[in-house]
Amino acid sequence: MSAEKVLAAMVAAGKPVKAGEIVTATGLDRKEVDKAMNQLKKEGKIVSPVRCAWEPAK
């Protein structure tokens, strides 16, 4: 599923990333990335330490 790919890309980046950076890293469509990020936010698996950038929750 794309949510796992998005989370893996965030972990691999090692820093807060924006959706556009995830699109570039994974090759997924922007809509897929946005949908996956919304799902991960609801599950509490990602957090936003700075505006518009996300990282895995600790």
Coordinates of C-alpha atoms in Angstrom, one line a residue:
M1 CA 0.0 0.0 0.0
S2 CA 1.1 3.5 -0.6
A3 CA 1.0 4.5 3.1
E4 CA 3.8 2.1 3.8
K5 CA 5.9 3.5 0.9
V6 CA 5.3 7.1 2.2
L7 CA 6.3 6.2 5.7
A8 CA 9.4 4.3 4.5
A9 CA 10.4 7.4 2.4
M10 CA 10.0 9.6 5.5
V11 CA 12.2 7.3 7.6
A12 CA 14.8 7.1 4.8
A13 CA 14.9 10.9 4.5
G14 CA 15.8 11.2 8.2
K15 CA 14.4 14.7 8.3
P16 CA 11.0 16.4 8.0
V17 CA 9.9 16.2 4.4
K18 CA 7.2 17.8 2.3
A19 CA 4.7 16.0 0.1
G20 CA 6.5 17.0 -3.1
E21 CA 9.7 15.5 -1.8
I22 CA 7.9 12.2 -1.1
V23 CA 6.4 12.2 -4.6
T24 CA 10.0 12.6 -6.0
A25 CA 11.4 9.9 -3.8
T26 CA 8.7 7.3 -4.3
G27 CA 7.5 8.0 -7.8
L28 CA 3.9 7.9 -6.6
D29 CA 1.2 10.2 -7.8
R30 CA 0.6 13.4 -5.7
K31 CA -3.0 12.4 -5.0
E32 CA -1.8 9.0 -3.7
V33 CA 0.8 10.6 -1.5
D34 CA -1.8 13.1 -0.1
K35 CA -4.3 10.3 0.6
A36 CA -1.6 8.2 2.3
M37 CA -0.4 11.1 4.4
N38 CA -4.0 11.9 5.6
Q39 CA -4.4 8.2 6.6
L40 CA -1.1 8.3 8.5
K41 CA -2.0 11.5 10.2
K42 CA -5.3 10.0 11.4
E43 CA -3.5 6.9 12.7
G44 CA -1.0 9.1 14.5
K45 CA 2.0 7.7 12.7
I46 CA 3.3 11.0 11.4
V47 CA 3.7 14.4 13.0
S48 CA 4.5 17.9 11.7
P49 CA 7.4 19.5 13.6
V50 CA 7.4 22.5 11.2
R51 CA 4.7 23.9 8.9
C52 CA 4.1 21.8 5.7
A53 CA 6.8 19.2 6.6
W54 CA 6.1 15.8 8.1
E55 CA 8.1 13.1 9.9
P56 CA 7.4 9.7 11.5
A57 CA 6.0 9.9 15.0
K58 CA 8.5 8.9 17.7

